[in-house]
Coordinates of C-alpha atoms and ligand atoms in Angstrom, one line a residue:
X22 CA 10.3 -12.9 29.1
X23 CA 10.6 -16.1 26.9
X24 CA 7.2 -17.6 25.1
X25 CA 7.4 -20.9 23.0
X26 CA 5.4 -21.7 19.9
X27 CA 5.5 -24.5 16.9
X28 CA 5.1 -21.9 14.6
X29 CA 5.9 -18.1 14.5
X30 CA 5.2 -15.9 11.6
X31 CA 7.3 -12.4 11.6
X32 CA 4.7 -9.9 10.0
X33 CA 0.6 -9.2 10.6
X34 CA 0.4 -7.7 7.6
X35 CA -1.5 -9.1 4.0
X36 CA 1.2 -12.1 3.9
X37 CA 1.7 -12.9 7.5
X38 CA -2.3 -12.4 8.7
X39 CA -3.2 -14.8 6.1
X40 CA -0.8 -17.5 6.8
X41 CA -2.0 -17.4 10.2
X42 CA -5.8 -17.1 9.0
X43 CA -5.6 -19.9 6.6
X44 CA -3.3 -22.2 9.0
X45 CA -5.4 -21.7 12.0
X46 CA -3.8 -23.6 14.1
X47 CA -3.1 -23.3 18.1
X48 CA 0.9 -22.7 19.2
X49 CA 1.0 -19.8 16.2
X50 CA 2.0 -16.4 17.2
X51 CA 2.4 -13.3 15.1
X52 CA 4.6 -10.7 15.9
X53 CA 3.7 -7.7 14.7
X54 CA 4.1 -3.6 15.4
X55 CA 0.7 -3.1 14.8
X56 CA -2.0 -5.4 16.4
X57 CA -4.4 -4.9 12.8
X58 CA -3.8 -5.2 9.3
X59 CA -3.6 -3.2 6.7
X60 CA -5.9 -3.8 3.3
X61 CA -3.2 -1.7 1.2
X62 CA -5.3 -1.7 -1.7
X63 CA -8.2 0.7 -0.6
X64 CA -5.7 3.3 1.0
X65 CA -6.1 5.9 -2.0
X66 CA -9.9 5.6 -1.2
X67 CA -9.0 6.2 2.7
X68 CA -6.8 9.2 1.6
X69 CA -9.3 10.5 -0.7
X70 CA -12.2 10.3 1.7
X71 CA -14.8 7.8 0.8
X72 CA -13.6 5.2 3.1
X73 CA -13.2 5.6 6.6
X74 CA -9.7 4.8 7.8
X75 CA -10.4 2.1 10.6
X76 CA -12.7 0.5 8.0
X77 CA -9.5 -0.9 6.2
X78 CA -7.6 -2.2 9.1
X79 CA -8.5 -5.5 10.3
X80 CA -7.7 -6.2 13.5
X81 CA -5.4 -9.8 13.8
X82 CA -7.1 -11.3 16.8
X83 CA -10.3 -10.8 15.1
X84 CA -9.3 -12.2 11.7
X85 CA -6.5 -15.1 13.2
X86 CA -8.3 -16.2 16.4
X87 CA -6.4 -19.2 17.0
X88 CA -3.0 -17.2 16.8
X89 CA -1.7 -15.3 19.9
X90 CA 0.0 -12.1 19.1
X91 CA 3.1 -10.4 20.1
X92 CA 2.9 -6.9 19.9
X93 CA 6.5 -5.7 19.5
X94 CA 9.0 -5.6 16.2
X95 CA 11.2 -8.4 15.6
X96 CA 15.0 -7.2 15.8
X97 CA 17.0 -10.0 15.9
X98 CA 17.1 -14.2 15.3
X99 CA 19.1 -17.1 16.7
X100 CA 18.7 -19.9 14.5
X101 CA 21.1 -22.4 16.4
X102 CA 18.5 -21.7 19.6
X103 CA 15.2 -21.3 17.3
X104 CA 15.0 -17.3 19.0
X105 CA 13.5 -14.5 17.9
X106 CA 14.0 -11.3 19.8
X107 CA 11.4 -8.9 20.0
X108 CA 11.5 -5.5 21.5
X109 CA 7.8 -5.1 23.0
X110 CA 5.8 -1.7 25.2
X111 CA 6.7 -3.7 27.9
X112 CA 10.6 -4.7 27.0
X113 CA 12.4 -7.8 25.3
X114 CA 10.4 -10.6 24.8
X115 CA 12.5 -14.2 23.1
X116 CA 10.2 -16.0 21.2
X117 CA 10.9 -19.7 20.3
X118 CA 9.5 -21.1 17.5
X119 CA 9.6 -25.0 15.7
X120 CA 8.6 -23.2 11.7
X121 CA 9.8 -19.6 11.2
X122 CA 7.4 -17.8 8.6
X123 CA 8.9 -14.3 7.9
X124 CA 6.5 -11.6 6.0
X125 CA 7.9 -8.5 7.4
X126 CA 7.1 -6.5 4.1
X127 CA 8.3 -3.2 2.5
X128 CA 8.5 0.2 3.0
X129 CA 8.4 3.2 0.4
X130 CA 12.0 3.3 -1.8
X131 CA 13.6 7.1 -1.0
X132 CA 16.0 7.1 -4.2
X133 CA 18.9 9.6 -3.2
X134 CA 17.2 12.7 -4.5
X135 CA 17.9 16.5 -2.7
X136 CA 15.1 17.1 -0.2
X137 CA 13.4 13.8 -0.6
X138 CA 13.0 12.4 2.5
X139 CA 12.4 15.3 4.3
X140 CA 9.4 16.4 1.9
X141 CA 8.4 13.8 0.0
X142 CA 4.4 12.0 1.3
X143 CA 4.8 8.4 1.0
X144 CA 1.7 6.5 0.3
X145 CA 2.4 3.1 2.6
X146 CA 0.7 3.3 5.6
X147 CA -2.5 4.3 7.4
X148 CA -0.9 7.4 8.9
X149 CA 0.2 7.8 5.6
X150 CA -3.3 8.2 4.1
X151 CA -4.5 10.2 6.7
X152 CA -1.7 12.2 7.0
X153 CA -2.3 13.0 3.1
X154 CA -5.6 13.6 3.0
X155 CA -4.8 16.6 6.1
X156 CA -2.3 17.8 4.1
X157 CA -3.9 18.2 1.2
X158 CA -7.2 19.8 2.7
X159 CA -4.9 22.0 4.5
X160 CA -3.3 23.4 1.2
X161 CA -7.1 24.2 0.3
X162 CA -7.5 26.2 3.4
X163 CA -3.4 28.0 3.2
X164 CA -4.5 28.8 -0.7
X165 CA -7.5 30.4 0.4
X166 CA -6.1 32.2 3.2
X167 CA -3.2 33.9 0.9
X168 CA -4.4 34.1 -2.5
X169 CA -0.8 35.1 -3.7
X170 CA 0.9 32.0 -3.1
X171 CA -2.9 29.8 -4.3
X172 CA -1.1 28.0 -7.4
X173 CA 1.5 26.7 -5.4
X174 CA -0.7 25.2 -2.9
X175 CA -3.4 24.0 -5.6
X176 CA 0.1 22.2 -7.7
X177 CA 0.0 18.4 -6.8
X178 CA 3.0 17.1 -7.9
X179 CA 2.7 12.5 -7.9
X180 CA 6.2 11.1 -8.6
X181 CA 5.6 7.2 -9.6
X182 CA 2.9 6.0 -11.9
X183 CA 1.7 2.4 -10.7
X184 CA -1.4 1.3 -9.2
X185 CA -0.9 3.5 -6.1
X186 CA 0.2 6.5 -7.6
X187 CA -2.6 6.6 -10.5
X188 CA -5.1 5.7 -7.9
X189 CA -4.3 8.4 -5.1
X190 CA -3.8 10.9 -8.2
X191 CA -7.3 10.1 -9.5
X192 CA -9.3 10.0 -6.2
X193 CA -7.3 13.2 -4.6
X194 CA -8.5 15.1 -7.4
X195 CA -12.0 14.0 -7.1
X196 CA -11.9 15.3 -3.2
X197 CA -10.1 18.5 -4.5
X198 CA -12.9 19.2 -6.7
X199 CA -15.2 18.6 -4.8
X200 CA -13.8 20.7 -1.9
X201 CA -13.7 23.5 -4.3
X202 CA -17.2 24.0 -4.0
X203 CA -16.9 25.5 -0.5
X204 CA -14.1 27.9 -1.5
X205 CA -15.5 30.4 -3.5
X206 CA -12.4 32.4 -3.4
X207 CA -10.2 29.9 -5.4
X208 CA -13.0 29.6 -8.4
X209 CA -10.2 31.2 -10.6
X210 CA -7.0 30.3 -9.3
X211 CA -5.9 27.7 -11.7
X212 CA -4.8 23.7 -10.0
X213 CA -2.1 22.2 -11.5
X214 CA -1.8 17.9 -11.7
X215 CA 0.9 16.8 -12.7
X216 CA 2.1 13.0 -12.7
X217 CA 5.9 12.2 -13.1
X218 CA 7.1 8.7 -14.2
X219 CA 10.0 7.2 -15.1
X220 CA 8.3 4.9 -17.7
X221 CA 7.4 5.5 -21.3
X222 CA 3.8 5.2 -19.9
X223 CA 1.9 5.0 -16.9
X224 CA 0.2 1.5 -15.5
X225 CA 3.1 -0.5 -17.1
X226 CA 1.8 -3.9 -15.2
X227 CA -1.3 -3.5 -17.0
X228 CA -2.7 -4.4 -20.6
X229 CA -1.5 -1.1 -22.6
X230 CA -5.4 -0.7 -23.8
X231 CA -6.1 -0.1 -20.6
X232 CA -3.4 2.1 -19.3
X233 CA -3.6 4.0 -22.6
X234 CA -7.7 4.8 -21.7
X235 CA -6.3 5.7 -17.9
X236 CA -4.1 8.4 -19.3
X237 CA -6.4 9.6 -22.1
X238 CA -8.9 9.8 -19.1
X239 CA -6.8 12.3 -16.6
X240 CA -5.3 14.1 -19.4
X241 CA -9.3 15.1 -20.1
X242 CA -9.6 16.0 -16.3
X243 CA -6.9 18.1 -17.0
X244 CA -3.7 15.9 -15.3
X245 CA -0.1 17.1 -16.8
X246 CA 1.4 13.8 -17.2
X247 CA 5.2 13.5 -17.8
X248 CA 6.7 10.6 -18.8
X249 CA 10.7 9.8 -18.9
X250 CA 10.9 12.0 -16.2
X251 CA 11.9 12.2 -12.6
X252 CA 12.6 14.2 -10.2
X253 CA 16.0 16.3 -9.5
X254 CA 15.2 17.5 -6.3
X255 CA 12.5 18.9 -3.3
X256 CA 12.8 22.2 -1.9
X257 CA 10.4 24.0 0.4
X258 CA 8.0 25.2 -2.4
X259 CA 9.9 23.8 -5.4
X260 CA 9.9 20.4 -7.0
X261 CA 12.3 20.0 -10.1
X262 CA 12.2 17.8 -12.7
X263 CA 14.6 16.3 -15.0
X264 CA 12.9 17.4 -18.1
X265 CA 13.6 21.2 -16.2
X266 CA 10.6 22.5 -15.3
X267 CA 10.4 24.1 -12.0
X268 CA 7.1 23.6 -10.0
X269 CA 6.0 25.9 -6.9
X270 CA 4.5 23.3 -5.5
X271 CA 4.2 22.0 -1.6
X272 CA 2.9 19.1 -2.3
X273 CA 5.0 15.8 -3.3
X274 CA 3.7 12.2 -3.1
X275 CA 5.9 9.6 -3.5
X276 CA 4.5 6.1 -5.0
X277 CA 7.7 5.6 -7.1
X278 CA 8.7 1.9 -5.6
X279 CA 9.2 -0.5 -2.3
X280 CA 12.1 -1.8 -0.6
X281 CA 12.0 -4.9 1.5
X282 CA 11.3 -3.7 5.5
X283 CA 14.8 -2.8 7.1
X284 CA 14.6 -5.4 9.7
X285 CA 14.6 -8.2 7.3
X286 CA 18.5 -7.4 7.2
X287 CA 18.8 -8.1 10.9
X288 CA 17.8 -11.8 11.0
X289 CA 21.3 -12.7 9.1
X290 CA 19.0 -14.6 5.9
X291 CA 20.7 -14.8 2.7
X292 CA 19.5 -11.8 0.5
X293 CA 20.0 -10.8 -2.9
X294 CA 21.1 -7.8 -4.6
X295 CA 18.4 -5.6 -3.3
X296 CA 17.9 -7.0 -0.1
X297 CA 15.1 -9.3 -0.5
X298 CA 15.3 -12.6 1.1
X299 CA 16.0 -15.7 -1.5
X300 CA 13.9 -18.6 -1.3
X301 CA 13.1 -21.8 -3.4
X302 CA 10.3 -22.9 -4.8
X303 CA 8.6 -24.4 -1.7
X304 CA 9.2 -20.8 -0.7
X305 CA 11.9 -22.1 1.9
X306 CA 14.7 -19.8 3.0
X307 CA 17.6 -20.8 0.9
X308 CA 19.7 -23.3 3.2
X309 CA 17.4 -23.7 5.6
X310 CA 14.1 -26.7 6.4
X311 CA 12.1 -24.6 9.0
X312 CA 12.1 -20.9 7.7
X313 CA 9.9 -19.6 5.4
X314 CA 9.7 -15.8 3.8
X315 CA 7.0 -14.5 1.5
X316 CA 5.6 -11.6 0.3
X317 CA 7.3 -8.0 -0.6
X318 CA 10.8 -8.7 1.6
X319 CA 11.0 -12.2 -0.2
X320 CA 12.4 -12.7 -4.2
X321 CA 9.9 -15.4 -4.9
X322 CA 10.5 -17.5 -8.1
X323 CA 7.1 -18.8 -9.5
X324 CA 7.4 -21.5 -12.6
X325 CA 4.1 -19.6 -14.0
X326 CA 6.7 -16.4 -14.8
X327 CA 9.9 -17.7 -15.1
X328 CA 10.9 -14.8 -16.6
X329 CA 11.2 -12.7 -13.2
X330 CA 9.9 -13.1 -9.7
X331 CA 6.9 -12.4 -8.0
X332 CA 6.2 -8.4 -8.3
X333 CA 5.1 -7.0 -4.6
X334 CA 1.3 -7.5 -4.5
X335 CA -1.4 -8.6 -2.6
X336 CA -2.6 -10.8 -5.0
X337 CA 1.0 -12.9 -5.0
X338 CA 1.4 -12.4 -1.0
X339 CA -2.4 -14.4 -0.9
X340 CA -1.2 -17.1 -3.5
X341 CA 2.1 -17.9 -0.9
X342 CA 0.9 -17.9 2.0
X343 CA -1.8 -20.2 1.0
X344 CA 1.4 -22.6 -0.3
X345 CA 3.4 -21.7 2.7
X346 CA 0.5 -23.2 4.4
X347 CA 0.7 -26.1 2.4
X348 CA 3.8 -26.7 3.0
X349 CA 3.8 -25.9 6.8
X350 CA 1.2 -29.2 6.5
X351 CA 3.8 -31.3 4.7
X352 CA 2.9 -30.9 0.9
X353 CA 5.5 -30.7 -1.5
X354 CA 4.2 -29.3 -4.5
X355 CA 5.9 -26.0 -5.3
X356 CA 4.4 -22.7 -5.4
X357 CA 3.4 -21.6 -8.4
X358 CA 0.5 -18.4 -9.4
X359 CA -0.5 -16.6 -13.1
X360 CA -2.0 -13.3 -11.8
X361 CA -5.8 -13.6 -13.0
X362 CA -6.2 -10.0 -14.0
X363 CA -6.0 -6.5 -11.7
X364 CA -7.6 -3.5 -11.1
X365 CA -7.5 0.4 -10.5
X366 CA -10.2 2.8 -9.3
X367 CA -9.6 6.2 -11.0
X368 CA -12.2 8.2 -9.4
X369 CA -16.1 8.9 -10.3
X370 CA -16.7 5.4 -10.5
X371 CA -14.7 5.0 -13.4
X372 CA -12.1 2.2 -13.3
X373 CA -10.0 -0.2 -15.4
X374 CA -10.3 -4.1 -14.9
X375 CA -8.3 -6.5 -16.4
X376 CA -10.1 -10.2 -15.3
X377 CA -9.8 -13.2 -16.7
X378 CA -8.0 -12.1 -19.6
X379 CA -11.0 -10.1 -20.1
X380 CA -10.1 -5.7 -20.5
X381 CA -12.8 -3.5 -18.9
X382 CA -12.8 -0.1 -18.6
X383 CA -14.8 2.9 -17.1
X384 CA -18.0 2.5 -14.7
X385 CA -18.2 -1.4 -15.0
X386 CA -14.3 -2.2 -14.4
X387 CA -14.9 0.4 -11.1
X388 CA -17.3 -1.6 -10.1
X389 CA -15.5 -4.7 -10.9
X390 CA -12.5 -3.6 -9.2
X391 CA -14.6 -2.3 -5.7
X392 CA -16.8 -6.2 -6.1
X393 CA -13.2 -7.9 -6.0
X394 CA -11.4 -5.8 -3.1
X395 CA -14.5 -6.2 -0.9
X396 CA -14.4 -10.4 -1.8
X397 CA -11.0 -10.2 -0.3
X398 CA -11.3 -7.8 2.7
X399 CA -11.2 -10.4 5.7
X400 CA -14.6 -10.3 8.0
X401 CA -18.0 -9.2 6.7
X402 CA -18.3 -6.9 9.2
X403 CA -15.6 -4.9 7.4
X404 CA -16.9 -5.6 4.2
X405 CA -20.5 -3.8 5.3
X406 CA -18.5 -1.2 6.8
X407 CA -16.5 -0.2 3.4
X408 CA -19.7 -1.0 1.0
X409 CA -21.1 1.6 3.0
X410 CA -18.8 4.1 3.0
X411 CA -18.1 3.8 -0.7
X412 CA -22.3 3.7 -1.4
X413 CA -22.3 7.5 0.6
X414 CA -19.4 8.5 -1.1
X415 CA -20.9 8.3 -4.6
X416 CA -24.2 9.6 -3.1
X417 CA -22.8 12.7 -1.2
X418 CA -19.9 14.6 -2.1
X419 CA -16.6 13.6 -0.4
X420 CA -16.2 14.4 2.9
X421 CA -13.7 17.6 3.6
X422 CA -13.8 17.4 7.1
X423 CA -10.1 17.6 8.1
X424 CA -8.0 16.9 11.3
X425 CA -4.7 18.8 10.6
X426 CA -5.3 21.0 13.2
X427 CA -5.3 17.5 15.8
X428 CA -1.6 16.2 14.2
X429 CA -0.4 19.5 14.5
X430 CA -1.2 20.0 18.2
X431 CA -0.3 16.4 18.7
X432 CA 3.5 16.9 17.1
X433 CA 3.9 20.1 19.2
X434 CA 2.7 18.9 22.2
Ligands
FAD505 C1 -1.0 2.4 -1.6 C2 -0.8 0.9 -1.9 C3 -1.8 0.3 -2.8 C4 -1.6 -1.0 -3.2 N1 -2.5 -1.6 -4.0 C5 -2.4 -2.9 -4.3 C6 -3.4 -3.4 -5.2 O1 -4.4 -2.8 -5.6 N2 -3.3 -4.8 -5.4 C7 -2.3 -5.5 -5.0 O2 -2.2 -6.7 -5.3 N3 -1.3 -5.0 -4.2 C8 -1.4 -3.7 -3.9 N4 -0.4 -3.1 -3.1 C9 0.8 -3.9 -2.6 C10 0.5 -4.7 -1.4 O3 0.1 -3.9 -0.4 C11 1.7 -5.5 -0.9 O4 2.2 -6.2 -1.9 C12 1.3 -6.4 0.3 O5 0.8 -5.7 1.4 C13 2.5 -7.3 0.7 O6 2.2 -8.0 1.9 P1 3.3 -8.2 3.0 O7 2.7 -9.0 4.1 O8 4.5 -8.7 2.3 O9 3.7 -6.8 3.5 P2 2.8 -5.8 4.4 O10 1.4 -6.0 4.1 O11 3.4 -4.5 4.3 O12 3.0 -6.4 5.9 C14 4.3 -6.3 6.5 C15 4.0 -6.3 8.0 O13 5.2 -6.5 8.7 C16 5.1 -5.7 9.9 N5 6.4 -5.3 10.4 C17 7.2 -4.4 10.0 N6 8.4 -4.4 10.7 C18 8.3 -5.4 11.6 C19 9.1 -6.0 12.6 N7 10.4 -5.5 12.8 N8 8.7 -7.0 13.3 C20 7.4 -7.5 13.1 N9 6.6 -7.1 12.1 C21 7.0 -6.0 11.4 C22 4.3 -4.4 9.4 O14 3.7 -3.8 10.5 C23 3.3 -5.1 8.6 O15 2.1 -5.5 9.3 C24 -0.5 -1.8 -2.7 C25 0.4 -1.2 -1.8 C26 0.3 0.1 -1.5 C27 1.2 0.8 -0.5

């Protein structure tokens, strides 16, 4: 099967859906996995339980209706013949393309640690949030069911301390806790929190005020937080670290770092050293006049930080695709963004905001953080949707309903 478009952007997810959105054009296709996507930010929430998980998905063909999609992964490109090839449901599909746009993203980094891969709970995905949030209810219902081995099962161990890793710590915790109120049985059984980073603190990307006053604020919530440390390796039940300590613990997420998405080594694009693809300032693949690459698989020089490229956000995925855009309609200015602040929810409303050069913290940068993911959530129906959830979840308690039980039957058939 062979379909023909002037443009074709590899990727529906934050860069790709917006280059699409914004270009709104006819003769776009987006080839994508998934036929939504994925507002990244809010996935602690989704994990934690105060947003619903289909509230945080988009779907494309709502939010891009001029672009057709191709639901299949790209696995290969032609570039003398203009070809992708896609490997769809219903078999190979070669699409043809005039501009090439590819966003194909990241995925979690797995450094080469013992027992990583197989244990570790990545944070990257919507499966990912729901899986965690299962998991994690299910420990509840394990520690409650053998009160011997109740420490282990109440130990969260988070390895990374960015955004997502402070985030899903913070807003776990608040779901634990409240859970705890319908296990009478665990009222003494100490839980252990403990945060593992590499760094000599956590939050490095923001203002050290405000990541100082996000430590000072889990350490009083009782979080262990260890930094210059890592981990040595995963066991069934046991997470070491390099500082030694041993922690009976079954629960591991992993936040600690992306790589670009595996396929992005398939299309034969010039890469550097860690396999993101290199492109110049008009955010053109090196070499080439009609490919593009943006977002987390693309190193992205920007004149406003010439110091180092663009660091894997949202925020710098928005900022080029709006100048792929630009370009794609024959501008020539290059791309160039200074980040206007960011934000981190860390649970009870509290929150730390850095806007404008201006550093909140507690209620007011919460709120300032939820008011600027719901401006950028595509389609107010969504918007309405996640303002709702998030005005019960402050209202109610979290919601411990969990569907373990549903994966499990669903994985053994
Ligand atoms: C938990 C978490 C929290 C975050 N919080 C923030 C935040 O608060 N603020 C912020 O600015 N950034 C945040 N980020 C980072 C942000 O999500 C990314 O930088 C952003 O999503 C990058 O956009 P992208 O389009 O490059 O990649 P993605 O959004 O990952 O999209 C890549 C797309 O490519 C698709 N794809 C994969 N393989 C193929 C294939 N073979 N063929 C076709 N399509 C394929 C995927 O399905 C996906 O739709 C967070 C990330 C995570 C994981």
């Amino acid at each position: 099967m062979r379909r023909e478009y002037r443009t074709v952007i590899l990727g529906g997810g934050f860069a790709g859906a917006h280059v699409a959105r914004i270009l709104a054009e006819g003769s776009t296709a987006i080839v994508s996995p998934e036929s939504s996507m994925l507002y990244t930010p809010l996935l602690p929430e989704v994990a934690a339980g105060a947003i619903e998980p289909r509230h945080v998905v988009v779907p494309l063909r709502m939010m891009c209706p001029e672009a057709d999609l191709v639901v299949g992964r790209a696995v290969g490109l032609d570039e003398a013949v203009r070809t992708v090839a896609v490997e769809s449901d219903v078999g190979p599909v070669e699409v043809g393309y005039e501009r090439l746009v590819v966003a194909l993203g990241s995925t979690a980094r797995m450094l080469p640690i013992r027992g990583l891969r197989k244990h570790a709970l990545p944070l990257k995905e919507l499966a990912d949030a729901i899986h965690l949030r299962n998991h994690v209810l299910r420990q509840l219902d394990l520690a409650d069911a053998d009160l011997d081995a109740a420490e282990r099962h109440l130990t969260f161990v988070f390895a990374g301390a960015g955004y997502a890793g402070v985030e899903a710590l913070a807003e776990l915790k608040v779901l634990v806790d409240d859970a705890m109120h319908h296990y009478p049985r665990l009222a003494g059984v100490p839980q252990r929190w403990v945060l593992v980073s590499r760094g000599a603190a956590i939050l490095q990307e923001a203002p050290e005020r405000l990541g100082a006053y996000a430590a000072d604020l889990l350490r009083r919530r009782g979080v262990d937080i260890r930094l210059g440390t890592s981990i040595t390796s995963v066991t069934d039940g046991v997470v070491d670290l390099t500082d030694g300590t041993r922690l009976a613990s079954e629960t591991l997420v992993w936040t600690a770092g992306v790589t670009p998405n595996r396929a992005v080594a398939e299309l034969g694009l010039p890469l550097d050293g860690r396999g993101r693809i290199i492109v110049d300032e008009s955010l053109r693949v090196e070499g080439r006049t009609n490919v593009w690459a943006i977002g987390d698989c693309a190193r992205v020089p920007n004149p406003a930080t010439p110091e180092h490229p663009d660091p894997p956000t949202c925020q710098h995925a928005l900022r080029q695709a709006r100048a792929v855009v630009r370009s794609l309609r024959g501008g020539t200015a290059p791309y160039r963004y200074r980040s206007r602040g960011a934000g981190a929810t860390l649970g009870r409303d509290r929150g730390i905001a850095d806007v404008f050069g201006l550093q909140v913290r507690g209620r007011f940068a919460g709120l300032i953080t939820r008011g600027y993911h719901l401006r950028h959530v595509p389609l107010r129906s969504r918007r309405l949707r996640i303002l709702a959830d998030g005005t019960l979840s402050i209202a109610f308690q979290r919601d411990i309903a969990s569907l373990a039980t549903i994966q499990v039957r669903r994985q053994t058939g």
